[in-house]
């Protein structure tokens, strides 16, 4: 799973070459396994289709059920074993202005309707134990970089809570961070601060709370692992104001980041692996073991930064 900003083609003069280099770099892996991407803000290219995402929409053939040509391949879902993965395109609901165009609200609610339909169906299924959402912009961040986005918290938070989403994986921030399990919001917070339901970071019952992961160590040079706030706070974008000459001015509000779980302050690059044990019988406990690997400079050797386990009861109990 690639959580957006795949190759930054929108920042290059020769965008086709940049995309070709991306696929050349990845072909040793992609020829043996599917690579399932989410579109991020740097996939929004000026002059490339009605909302700037036509390159992404053309390069990838994804299991999209969207019938509108303008919206095809931007959100979709697939099943691997007992895991249902729902992939979203966050620029529609995120407030932050990050691509060549500002494309907030472009589907008229169609993406949110599909999200709730998928969540309802997955949680009601006796064949699906785990619900994982993959997307680009973040709902949690304690980094002084992009910050969390209240647009995502408003649109997605109630749905993720209602249908007990187990895991949300994002990109956007160029660092690694994960939350404590959270459910609902801290009462009275302007930023809709996610409410932690446990302080454990080694073993998590995801039927009680959702874990959010920022997996932003894919390889870009502008890393942000040195930008974490050291005082237990985070920042959240709460409004955008259009500028007369183009672009937007963002308003940020600080919050007490009571949801902070684990952060990697020392290493910029890495990836996560997810191993699911379905259990042995109906109603058994199923586990998902998550291992986060550092990709170390200068030669790319791997080391384990952390390993933790999510668990919940099987849905066929």
Tab-separated table of C-alpha atoms in Angstrom:
chain	number	residue	atom	x	y	z
A	1	UNK	CA	0.000	0.000	0.000
A	2	UNK	CA	1.317	3.391	-1.070
A	3	UNK	CA	-0.294	6.225	0.866
A	4	UNK	CA	-0.017	9.044	-1.663
A	5	UNK	CA	2.605	11.444	-3.068
A	6	UNK	CA	4.068	8.654	-5.156
A	7	UNK	CA	6.720	10.501	-7.160
A	8	UNK	CA	6.058	14.279	-7.005
A	9	UNK	CA	5.574	14.496	-10.779
A	10	UNK	CA	3.664	17.761	-10.350
A	11	UNK	CA	6.920	19.432	-9.265
A	12	UNK	CA	8.910	18.263	-12.295
A	13	UNK	CA	9.213	19.828	-15.737
A	14	UNK	CA	9.219	16.375	-17.387
A	15	UNK	CA	6.357	14.678	-15.576
A	16	UNK	CA	6.198	11.637	-17.843
A	17	UNK	CA	9.867	10.880	-17.192
A	18	UNK	CA	9.304	11.213	-13.443
A	19	UNK	CA	6.429	8.713	-13.549
A	20	UNK	CA	8.520	6.360	-15.701
A	21	UNK	CA	11.389	6.543	-13.217
A	22	UNK	CA	8.980	5.741	-10.381
A	23	UNK	CA	7.748	2.589	-12.108
A	24	UNK	CA	11.272	1.567	-13.132
A	25	UNK	CA	12.419	1.869	-9.522
A	26	UNK	CA	9.544	-0.276	-8.280
A	27	UNK	CA	9.290	-2.921	-10.984
A	28	UNK	CA	11.389	-5.498	-9.102
A	29	UNK	CA	8.653	-5.564	-6.459
A	30	UNK	CA	5.545	-4.706	-8.485
A	31	UNK	CA	6.001	-7.552	-10.977
A	32	UNK	CA	5.512	-10.050	-8.125
A	33	UNK	CA	2.760	-8.357	-6.057
A	34	UNK	CA	0.069	-5.725	-6.513
A	35	UNK	CA	0.946	-2.183	-5.529
A	36	UNK	CA	-2.233	-0.476	-4.274
A	37	UNK	CA	-1.945	3.332	-4.178
A	38	UNK	CA	-3.894	6.232	-2.720
A	39	UNK	CA	-3.729	9.529	-4.586
A	40	UNK	CA	-2.100	12.337	-2.602
A	41	UNK	CA	-1.888	16.070	-3.150
A	42	UNK	CA	1.248	15.763	-5.308
A	43	UNK	CA	-0.674	13.604	-7.775
A	44	UNK	CA	-2.750	16.728	-8.601
A	45	UNK	CA	-1.057	18.052	-11.749
A	46	UNK	CA	-2.071	21.266	-13.501
A	47	UNK	CA	-3.558	20.651	-16.935
A	48	UNK	CA	-3.920	16.920	-16.332
A	49	UNK	CA	-7.635	16.224	-16.567
A	50	UNK	CA	-10.612	18.020	-15.020
A	51	UNK	CA	-9.272	17.840	-11.436
A	52	UNK	CA	-5.581	17.231	-12.168
A	53	UNK	CA	-5.521	13.519	-11.294
A	54	UNK	CA	-5.689	12.004	-14.781
A	55	UNK	CA	-2.102	10.723	-14.762
A	56	UNK	CA	-2.739	8.756	-11.565
A	57	UNK	CA	-6.108	7.574	-12.900
A	58	UNK	CA	-4.507	6.382	-16.139
A	59	UNK	CA	-1.368	4.708	-14.811
A	60	UNK	CA	-3.207	2.489	-12.297
A	61	UNK	CA	-6.021	0.034	-12.986
A	62	UNK	CA	-7.787	-0.209	-9.627
A	63	UNK	CA	-10.968	-1.987	-8.438
A	64	UNK	CA	-13.000	1.211	-8.503
A	65	UNK	CA	-16.793	0.968	-8.765
A	66	UNK	CA	-17.167	4.650	-9.627
A	67	UNK	CA	-19.067	5.138	-12.898
A	68	UNK	CA	-18.182	8.818	-13.373
A	69	UNK	CA	-15.076	8.992	-15.577
A	70	UNK	CA	-13.843	12.052	-13.701
A	71	UNK	CA	-13.847	10.108	-10.424
A	72	UNK	CA	-12.675	6.661	-11.506
A	73	UNK	CA	-9.833	4.984	-9.597
A	74	UNK	CA	-9.745	7.652	-6.864
A	75	UNK	CA	-11.395	5.517	-4.153
A	76	UNK	CA	-11.852	1.792	-4.034
A	77	UNK	CA	-11.779	-1.225	-1.738
A	78	UNK	CA	-10.375	-4.741	-1.825
A	79	UNK	CA	-10.184	-7.797	0.426
A	80	UNK	CA	-7.078	-9.744	1.450
A	81	UNK	CA	-7.986	-12.757	3.586
A	82	UNK	CA	-10.142	-11.424	6.418
A	83	UNK	CA	-8.975	-7.823	5.896
A	84	UNK	CA	-11.066	-5.254	4.036
A	85	UNK	CA	-8.961	-2.321	2.832
A	86	UNK	CA	-10.693	0.929	1.866
A	87	UNK	CA	-8.589	3.477	-0.044
A	88	UNK	CA	-9.639	7.149	-0.086
A	89	UNK	CA	-8.642	10.361	-1.896
A	90	UNK	CA	-8.397	12.917	0.888
A	91	UNK	CA	-8.084	16.200	-0.990
A	92	UNK	CA	-11.847	16.199	-1.355
A	93	UNK	CA	-12.421	16.590	2.398
A	94	UNK	CA	-9.062	17.853	3.717
A	95	UNK	CA	-8.832	21.604	4.231
A	96	UNK	CA	-5.143	21.818	3.427
A	97	UNK	CA	-4.148	23.240	0.045
A	98	UNK	CA	-1.296	21.119	-1.284
A	99	UNK	CA	-1.533	20.341	-5.022
A	100	UNK	CA	-1.504	22.328	-8.242
A	101	UNK	CA	-5.255	22.875	-7.816
A	102	UNK	CA	-7.472	23.183	-4.748
A	103	UNK	CA	-10.029	20.424	-5.387
A	104	UNK	CA	-11.948	20.408	-2.091
A	105	UNK	CA	-15.482	19.003	-2.348
A	106	UNK	CA	-15.295	17.811	-5.940
A	107	UNK	CA	-17.444	14.649	-5.678
A	108	UNK	CA	-20.495	16.200	-4.073
A	109	UNK	CA	-20.494	13.631	-1.283
A	110	UNK	CA	-20.140	10.518	-3.424
A	111	UNK	CA	-16.885	9.444	-1.796
A	112	UNK	CA	-18.305	9.763	1.735
A	113	UNK	CA	-21.402	7.797	0.704
A	114	UNK	CA	-19.237	4.990	-0.681
A	115	UNK	CA	-17.065	5.038	2.453
A	116	UNK	CA	-20.048	4.545	4.754
A	117	UNK	CA	-21.485	1.857	2.486
A	118	UNK	CA	-18.181	-0.040	2.532
A	119	UNK	CA	-17.760	0.337	6.297
A	120	UNK	CA	-21.289	-0.843	7.030
A	121	UNK	CA	-20.964	-3.844	4.732
A	122	UNK	CA	-17.533	-4.834	6.063
A	123	UNK	CA	-18.472	-4.618	9.733
A	124	UNK	CA	-21.653	-6.647	9.134
A	125	UNK	CA	-19.811	-9.398	7.238
A	126	UNK	CA	-18.974	-12.674	8.986
A	127	UNK	CA	-16.035	-13.067	6.574
A	128	UNK	CA	-14.330	-9.745	7.402
A	129	UNK	CA	-12.548	-9.279	10.732
A	130	UNK	CA	-10.345	-6.270	10.033
A	131	UNK	CA	-11.129	-2.888	8.483
A	132	UNK	CA	-8.112	-0.882	7.326
A	133	UNK	CA	-8.386	2.570	5.743
A	134	UNK	CA	-5.517	3.839	3.574
A	135	UNK	CA	-5.309	7.527	2.662
A	136	UNK	CA	-2.859	10.398	2.327
A	137	UNK	CA	-3.438	13.435	4.595
A	138	UNK	CA	-3.438	12.807	8.326
A	139	UNK	CA	-5.898	12.971	11.213
A	140	UNK	CA	-3.114	12.841	13.806
A	141	UNK	CA	0.257	14.578	13.749
A	142	UNK	CA	2.572	15.933	16.428
A	143	UNK	CA	4.985	17.313	13.828
A	144	UNK	CA	5.469	20.968	12.976
A	145	UNK	CA	5.103	20.150	9.290
A	146	UNK	CA	1.672	19.792	7.642
A	147	UNK	CA	-0.205	19.035	10.844
A	148	UNK	CA	-3.499	17.225	11.341
A	149	UNK	CA	-6.588	18.302	9.382
A	150	UNK	CA	-9.927	19.065	11.036
A	151	UNK	CA	-11.706	18.508	7.719
A	152	UNK	CA	-10.753	14.840	7.910
A	153	UNK	CA	-11.681	14.606	11.583
A	154	UNK	CA	-15.124	16.085	10.891
A	155	UNK	CA	-15.869	13.917	7.857
A	156	UNK	CA	-14.282	10.596	8.784
A	157	UNK	CA	-14.031	10.512	12.576
A	158	UNK	CA	-17.685	9.700	13.359
A	159	UNK	CA	-17.747	6.983	10.674
A	160	UNK	CA	-14.501	5.375	11.841
A	161	UNK	CA	-15.858	5.313	15.394
A	162	UNK	CA	-19.311	4.016	14.433
A	163	UNK	CA	-17.964	1.076	12.424
A	164	UNK	CA	-14.947	0.355	14.639
A	165	UNK	CA	-12.250	0.840	12.023
A	166	UNK	CA	-9.189	-1.019	13.266
A	167	UNK	CA	-6.344	0.777	11.555
A	168	UNK	CA	-5.860	3.940	9.494
A	169	UNK	CA	-2.601	4.279	7.532
A	170	UNK	CA	-1.560	7.639	6.078
A	171	UNK	CA	1.384	9.440	4.485
A	172	UNK	CA	1.776	13.227	4.014
A	173	UNK	CA	4.089	13.858	6.973
A	174	UNK	CA	7.608	12.639	6.147
A	175	UNK	CA	8.113	10.741	9.385
A	176	UNK	CA	6.810	7.776	11.382
A	177	UNK	CA	4.221	8.148	14.110
A	178	UNK	CA	1.321	6.154	15.507
A	179	UNK	CA	-1.425	6.930	17.944
A	180	UNK	CA	-2.754	5.241	20.999
A	181	UNK	CA	-6.097	3.550	20.290
A	182	UNK	CA	-8.704	6.333	20.144
A	183	UNK	CA	-12.493	6.493	20.091
A	184	UNK	CA	-14.513	9.697	19.980
A	185	UNK	CA	-13.090	13.119	20.814
A	186	UNK	CA	-11.922	14.881	23.954
A	187	UNK	CA	-14.937	16.843	25.204
A	188	UNK	CA	-14.910	20.556	24.451
A	189	UNK	CA	-11.854	20.579	22.164
A	190	UNK	CA	-11.942	23.014	19.260
A	191	UNK	CA	-9.765	20.666	17.221
A	192	UNK	CA	-11.878	17.523	17.845
A	193	UNK	CA	-8.868	15.962	19.559
A	194	UNK	CA	-9.036	12.126	19.325
A	195	UNK	CA	-9.748	10.573	22.708
A	196	UNK	CA	-7.367	7.787	23.846
A	197	UNK	CA	-9.021	4.703	25.350
A	198	UNK	CA	-5.805	3.003	26.492
A	199	UNK	CA	-2.187	3.916	27.157
A	200	UNK	CA	-0.780	0.569	26.026
A	201	UNK	CA	1.361	0.629	22.902
A	202	UNK	CA	2.435	-3.027	22.733
A	203	UNK	CA	-0.978	-4.781	22.583
A	204	UNK	CA	-4.137	-3.038	21.392
A	205	UNK	CA	-7.767	-4.182	21.358
A	206	UNK	CA	-9.058	-2.440	18.234
A	207	UNK	CA	-12.683	-3.192	19.057
A	208	UNK	CA	-12.225	-0.493	21.712
A	209	UNK	CA	-10.305	2.060	19.624
A	210	UNK	CA	-8.740	2.840	16.248
A	211	UNK	CA	-4.966	3.098	15.727
A	212	UNK	CA	-3.725	5.790	13.327
A	213	UNK	CA	-0.338	5.368	11.656
A	214	UNK	CA	1.685	7.966	9.743
A	215	UNK	CA	3.916	6.041	7.349
A	216	UNK	CA	5.713	8.897	5.649
A	217	UNK	CA	9.213	7.460	5.248
A	218	UNK	CA	8.923	6.343	1.643
A	219	UNK	CA	11.983	8.169	0.370
A	220	UNK	CA	11.444	11.893	-0.287
A	221	UNK	CA	14.428	14.068	0.638
A	222	UNK	CA	12.414	16.622	2.637
A	223	UNK	CA	12.095	14.585	5.834
A	224	UNK	CA	10.289	15.865	8.944
A	225	UNK	CA	11.348	13.468	11.701
A	226	UNK	CA	13.319	16.338	13.215
A	227	UNK	CA	10.210	18.534	13.431
A	228	UNK	CA	8.233	16.748	16.144
A	229	UNK	CA	6.936	19.024	18.899
A	230	UNK	CA	8.723	18.192	22.140
A	231	UNK	CA	6.043	19.528	24.519
A	232	UNK	CA	3.273	16.996	23.918
A	233	UNK	CA	1.343	19.190	21.511
A	234	UNK	CA	0.322	19.057	17.874
A	235	UNK	CA	-1.143	21.501	15.400
A	236	UNK	CA	-4.391	21.181	13.448
A	237	UNK	CA	-5.463	23.115	10.367
A	238	UNK	CA	-8.933	24.458	11.143
A	239	UNK	CA	-9.631	26.891	8.282
A	240	UNK	CA	-8.375	28.099	4.908
A	241	UNK	CA	-8.835	31.561	3.405
A	242	UNK	CA	-8.461	32.098	-0.377
A	243	UNK	CA	-5.762	34.566	-1.383
A	244	UNK	CA	-6.516	37.153	-4.115
A	245	UNK	CA	-3.485	36.046	-6.125
A	246	UNK	CA	-4.207	32.336	-5.778
A	247	UNK	CA	-3.635	29.703	-3.136
A	248	UNK	CA	-4.920	29.756	0.416
A	249	UNK	CA	-3.816	30.958	3.843
A	250	UNK	CA	-4.157	28.280	6.505
A	251	UNK	CA	-5.267	28.760	10.116
A	252	UNK	CA	-3.725	26.392	12.666
A	253	UNK	CA	-4.745	25.709	16.266
A	254	UNK	CA	-2.482	23.926	18.751
A	255	UNK	CA	-3.833	20.967	20.731
A	256	UNK	CA	-2.684	18.797	23.598
A	257	UNK	CA	-1.806	15.633	21.664
A	258	UNK	CA	-3.017	13.227	24.352
A	259	UNK	CA	-3.262	10.512	21.693
A	260	UNK	CA	0.507	10.303	21.069
A	261	UNK	CA	1.700	6.705	21.101
A	262	UNK	CA	5.076	6.102	19.417
A	263	UNK	CA	7.253	8.389	17.284
A	264	UNK	CA	10.559	7.828	15.494
A	265	UNK	CA	12.583	10.971	16.084
A	266	UNK	CA	15.877	9.578	14.796
A	267	UNK	CA	15.171	7.860	11.457
A	268	UNK	CA	13.585	9.458	8.380
A	269	UNK	CA	12.951	6.384	6.224
A	270	UNK	CA	11.035	3.168	6.749
A	271	UNK	CA	8.032	0.969	6.001
A	272	UNK	CA	5.595	-1.274	7.865
A	273	UNK	CA	4.689	-4.937	7.400
A	274	UNK	CA	1.370	-6.394	8.583
A	275	UNK	CA	1.000	-10.091	9.457
A	276	UNK	CA	-2.512	-11.368	10.156
A	277	UNK	CA	-3.213	-14.536	12.143
A	278	UNK	CA	-6.881	-15.389	11.558
A	279	UNK	CA	-7.180	-17.590	14.638
A	280	UNK	CA	-8.117	-21.279	14.772
A	281	UNK	CA	-11.902	-21.502	15.118
A	282	UNK	CA	-15.117	-19.503	14.958
A	283	UNK	CA	-15.136	-16.655	17.430
A	284	UNK	CA	-11.423	-17.018	18.148
A	285	UNK	CA	-9.136	-14.032	18.636
A	286	UNK	CA	-7.490	-12.791	15.446
A	287	UNK	CA	-4.291	-10.753	15.593
A	288	UNK	CA	-2.445	-8.343	13.345
A	289	UNK	CA	1.253	-7.978	14.115
A	290	UNK	CA	2.748	-4.742	12.809
A	291	UNK	CA	6.507	-4.419	12.321
A	292	UNK	CA	7.997	-1.063	11.413
A	293	UNK	CA	11.396	-1.248	9.721
A	294	UNK	CA	13.924	1.549	9.426
A	295	UNK	CA	15.682	1.784	6.069
A	296	UNK	CA	19.059	3.030	7.182
A	297	UNK	CA	21.405	5.370	5.395
A	298	UNK	CA	23.577	5.170	3.386
A	299	UNK	CA	23.160	1.604	2.094
A	300	UNK	CA	19.523	0.788	2.809
A	301	UNK	CA	20.050	-1.953	5.381
A	302	UNK	CA	16.997	-2.735	7.518
A	303	UNK	CA	16.515	-2.709	11.258
A	304	UNK	CA	13.354	-3.178	13.338
A	305	UNK	CA	12.234	0.022	15.039
A	306	UNK	CA	9.202	-1.482	16.753
A	307	UNK	CA	6.715	-4.326	16.699
A	308	UNK	CA	3.213	-4.305	18.209
A	309	UNK	CA	0.057	-6.417	18.045
A	310	UNK	CA	-3.571	-5.527	17.361
A	311	UNK	CA	-6.297	-7.985	18.299
A	312	UNK	CA	-10.072	-8.441	18.148
A	313	UNK	CA	-12.657	-11.240	18.194
A	314	UNK	CA	-13.395	-12.920	14.872
A	315	UNK	CA	-16.677	-11.773	13.328
A	316	UNK	CA	-17.968	-15.334	12.827
A	317	UNK	CA	-18.287	-16.036	16.565
